[in-house]
Coordinates of C-alpha atoms in Angstrom, one line a residue:
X1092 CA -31.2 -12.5 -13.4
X1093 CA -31.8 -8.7 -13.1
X1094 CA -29.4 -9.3 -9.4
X1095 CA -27.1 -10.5 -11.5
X1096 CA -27.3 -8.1 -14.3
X1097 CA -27.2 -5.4 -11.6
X1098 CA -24.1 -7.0 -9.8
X1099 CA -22.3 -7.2 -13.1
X1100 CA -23.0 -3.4 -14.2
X1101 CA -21.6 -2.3 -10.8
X1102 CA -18.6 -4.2 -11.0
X1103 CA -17.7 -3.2 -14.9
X1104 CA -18.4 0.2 -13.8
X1105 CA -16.4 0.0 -10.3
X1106 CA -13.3 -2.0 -12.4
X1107 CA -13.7 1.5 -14.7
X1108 CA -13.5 4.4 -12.2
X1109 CA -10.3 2.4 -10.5
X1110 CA -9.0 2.3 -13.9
X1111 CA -9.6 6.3 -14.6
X1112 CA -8.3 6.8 -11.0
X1113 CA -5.2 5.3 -13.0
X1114 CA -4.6 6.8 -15.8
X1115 CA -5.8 10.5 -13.6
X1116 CA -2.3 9.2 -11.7
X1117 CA 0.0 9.3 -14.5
X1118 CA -1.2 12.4 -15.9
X1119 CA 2.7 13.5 -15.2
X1120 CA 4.5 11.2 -12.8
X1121 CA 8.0 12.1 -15.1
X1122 CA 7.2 15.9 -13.8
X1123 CA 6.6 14.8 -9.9
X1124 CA 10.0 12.4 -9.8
X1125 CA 11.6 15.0 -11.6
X1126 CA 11.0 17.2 -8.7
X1127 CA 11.6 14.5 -6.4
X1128 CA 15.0 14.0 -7.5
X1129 CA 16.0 17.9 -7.8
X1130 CA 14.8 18.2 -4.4
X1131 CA 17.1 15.2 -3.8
X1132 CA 19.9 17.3 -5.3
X1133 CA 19.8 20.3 -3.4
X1134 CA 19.6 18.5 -0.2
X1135 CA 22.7 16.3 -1.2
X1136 CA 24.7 19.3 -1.7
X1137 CA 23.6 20.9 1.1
X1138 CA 24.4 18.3 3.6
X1139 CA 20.7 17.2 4.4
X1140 CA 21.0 13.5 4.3
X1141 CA 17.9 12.8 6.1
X1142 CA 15.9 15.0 3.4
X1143 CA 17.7 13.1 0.9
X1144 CA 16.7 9.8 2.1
X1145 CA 13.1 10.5 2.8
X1146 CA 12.9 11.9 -0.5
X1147 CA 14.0 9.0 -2.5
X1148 CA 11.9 6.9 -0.1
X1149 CA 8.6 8.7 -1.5
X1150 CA 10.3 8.1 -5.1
X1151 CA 10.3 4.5 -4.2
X1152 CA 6.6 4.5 -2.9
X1153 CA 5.4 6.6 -6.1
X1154 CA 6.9 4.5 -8.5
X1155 CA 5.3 1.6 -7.2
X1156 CA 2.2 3.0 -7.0
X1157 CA 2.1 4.6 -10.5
X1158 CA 3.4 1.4 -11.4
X1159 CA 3.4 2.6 -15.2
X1160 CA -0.6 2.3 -15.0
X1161 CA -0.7 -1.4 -14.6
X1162 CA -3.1 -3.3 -11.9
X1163 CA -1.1 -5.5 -11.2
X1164 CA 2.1 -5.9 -9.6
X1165 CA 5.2 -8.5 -8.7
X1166 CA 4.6 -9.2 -5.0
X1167 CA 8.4 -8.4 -4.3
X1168 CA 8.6 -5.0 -6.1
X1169 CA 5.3 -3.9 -3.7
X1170 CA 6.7 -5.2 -0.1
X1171 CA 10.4 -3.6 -1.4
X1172 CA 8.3 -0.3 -2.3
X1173 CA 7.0 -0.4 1.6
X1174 CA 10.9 0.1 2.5
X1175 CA 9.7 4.2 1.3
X1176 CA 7.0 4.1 3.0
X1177 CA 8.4 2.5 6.3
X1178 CA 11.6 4.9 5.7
X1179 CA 9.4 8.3 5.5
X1180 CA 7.1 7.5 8.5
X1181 CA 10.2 7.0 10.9
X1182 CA 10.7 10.1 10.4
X1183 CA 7.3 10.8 11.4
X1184 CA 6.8 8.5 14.4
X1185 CA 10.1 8.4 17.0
X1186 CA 8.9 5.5 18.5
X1187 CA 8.7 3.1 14.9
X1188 CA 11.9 2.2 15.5
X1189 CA 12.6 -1.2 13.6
X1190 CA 10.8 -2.6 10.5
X1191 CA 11.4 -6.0 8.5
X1192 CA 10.2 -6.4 4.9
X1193 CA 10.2 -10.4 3.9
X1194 CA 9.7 -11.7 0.2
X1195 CA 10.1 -15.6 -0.4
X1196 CA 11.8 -16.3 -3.5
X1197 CA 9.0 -18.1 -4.8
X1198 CA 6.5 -15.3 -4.1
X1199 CA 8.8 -12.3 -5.7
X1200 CA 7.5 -12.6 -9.0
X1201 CA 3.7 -13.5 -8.3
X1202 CA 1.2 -10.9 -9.5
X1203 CA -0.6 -9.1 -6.7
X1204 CA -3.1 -6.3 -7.6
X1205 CA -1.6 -2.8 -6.9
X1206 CA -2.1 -0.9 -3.8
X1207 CA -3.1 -3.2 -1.6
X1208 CA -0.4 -3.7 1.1
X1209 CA 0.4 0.3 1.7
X1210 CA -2.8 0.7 3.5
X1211 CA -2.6 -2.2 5.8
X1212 CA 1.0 -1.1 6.5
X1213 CA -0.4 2.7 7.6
X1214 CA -2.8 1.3 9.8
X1215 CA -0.2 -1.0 11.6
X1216 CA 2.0 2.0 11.5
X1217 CA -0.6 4.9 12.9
X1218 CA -2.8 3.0 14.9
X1219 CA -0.4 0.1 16.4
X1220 CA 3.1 1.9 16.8
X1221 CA 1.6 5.4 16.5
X1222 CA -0.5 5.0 19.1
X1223 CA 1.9 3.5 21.6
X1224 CA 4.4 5.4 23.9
X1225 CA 7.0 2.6 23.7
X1226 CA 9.3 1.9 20.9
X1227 CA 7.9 -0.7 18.1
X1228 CA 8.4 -2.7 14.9
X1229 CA 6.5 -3.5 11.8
X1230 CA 6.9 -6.4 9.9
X1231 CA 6.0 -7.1 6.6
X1232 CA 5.9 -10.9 5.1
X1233 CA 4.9 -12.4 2.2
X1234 CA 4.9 -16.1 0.9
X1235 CA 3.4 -19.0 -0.6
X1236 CA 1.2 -21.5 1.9
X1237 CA -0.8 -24.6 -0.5
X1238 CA 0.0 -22.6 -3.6
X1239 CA -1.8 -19.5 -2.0
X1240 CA 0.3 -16.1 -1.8
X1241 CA -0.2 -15.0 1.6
X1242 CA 0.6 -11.2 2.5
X1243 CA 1.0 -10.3 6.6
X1244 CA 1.4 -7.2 8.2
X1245 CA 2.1 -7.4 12.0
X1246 CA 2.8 -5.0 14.3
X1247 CA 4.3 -4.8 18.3
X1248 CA 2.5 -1.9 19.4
X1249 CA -0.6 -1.1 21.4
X1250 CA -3.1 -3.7 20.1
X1251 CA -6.8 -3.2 20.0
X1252 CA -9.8 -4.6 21.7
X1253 CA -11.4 -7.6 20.6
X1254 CA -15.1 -5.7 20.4
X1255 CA -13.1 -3.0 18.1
X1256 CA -11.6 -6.0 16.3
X1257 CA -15.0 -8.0 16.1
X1258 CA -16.6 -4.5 14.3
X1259 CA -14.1 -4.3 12.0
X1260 CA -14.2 -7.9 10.6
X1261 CA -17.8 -7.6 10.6
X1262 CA -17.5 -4.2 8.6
X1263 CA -14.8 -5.6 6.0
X1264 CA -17.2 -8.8 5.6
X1265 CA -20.3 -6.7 4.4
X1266 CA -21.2 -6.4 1.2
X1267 CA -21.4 -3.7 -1.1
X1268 CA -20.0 -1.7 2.5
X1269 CA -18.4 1.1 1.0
X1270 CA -16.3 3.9 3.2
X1271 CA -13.1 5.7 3.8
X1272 CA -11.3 3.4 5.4
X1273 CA -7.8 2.2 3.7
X1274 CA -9.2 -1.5 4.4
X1275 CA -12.1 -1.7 3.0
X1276 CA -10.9 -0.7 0.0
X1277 CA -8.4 -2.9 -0.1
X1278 CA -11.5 -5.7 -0.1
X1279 CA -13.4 -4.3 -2.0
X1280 CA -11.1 -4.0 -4.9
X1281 CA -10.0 -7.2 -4.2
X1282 CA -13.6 -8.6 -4.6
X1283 CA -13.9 -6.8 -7.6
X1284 CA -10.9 -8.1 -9.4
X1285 CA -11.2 -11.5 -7.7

């Protein structure tokens, strides 16, 4: 009983810093996409269309992410808001040269918990195509398998070895693990809200 008690205060109490993480978020997001789009402005005028497009992809990604302070998010909205995110980091890497963002109809309006795609996409981004010297893709798909919303992230670049691979899954399958890495959190806030 007290493991449970225990378990339960840590949850509440994990489900409340994520939610002041939140609201610490939209302190001013009208101020940041106001910037965003004068920034826009003065790059339209002056010709700099790449500037222009890499800023309204980071508009994209915020607003997704601020997502008006709400956990939870259409499925469709998040994998479009990776477009941003995918846009800025060609920029970045040379050799991301291609990516594909796939929505099902019938997964569009599902409810996913915010946030938890753009870290999977980084990694597949920084450690699969960044890594590599050879051009590569990312794709991202999501859709419904035996009434289960299924979310992939896959990647052509350098791969990893299976020991690596192994340590991960092992690390991501711990309990009460916690860390830095963009993974992780992703299940752990999934555990908590599920």
């Amino acid at each position: 009983t007290q493991q449970l008690i225990h378990e339960l205060y840590a949850s509440r109490l994990s489900r409340r810093e994520s939610e002041l993480k939140v609201l610490q978020s939209q302190i001013n997001p009208h101020f940041l996409y106001n910037t965003l789009d004068t920034i826009n402005w003065i790059a339209r005028a002056n010709g700099v269309e790449e500037i222009s497009r890499i800023v309204r992809g980071l508009s994209t990604l915020y607003r997704a992410s601020f997502n008006r302070g709400r956990e939870y998010i259409e499925c469709g909205e998040m994998v479009r808001s990776m477009e941003g995110y995918l846009l800025i980091e060609r920029y970045r890497y040379k050799n991301l040269v291609d990516y594909r963002l796939e929505v099902a109809p019938e997964a569009a309006s599902w409810l996913v918990l915010n946030l938890v795609l753009q870290p999977l996409v980084e990694n597949a981004v920084i450690h699969g195509i960044g890594g590599s010297e050879r051009p590569g893709r990312v794709v991202v798909v999501a859709g419904i398998e035996n009434e289960v919303l299924r979310l992939a992230v896959e990647d052509d670049g350098i791969g990893m070895p299976a020991g690596k691979l192994a340590l991960i899954r092992e690390g991501l399958a711990a309990e009460g693990e916690d860390g830095d890495s963009g993974m992780r959190n992703v299940q752990r806030r999934i555990r908590i809200f599920y």
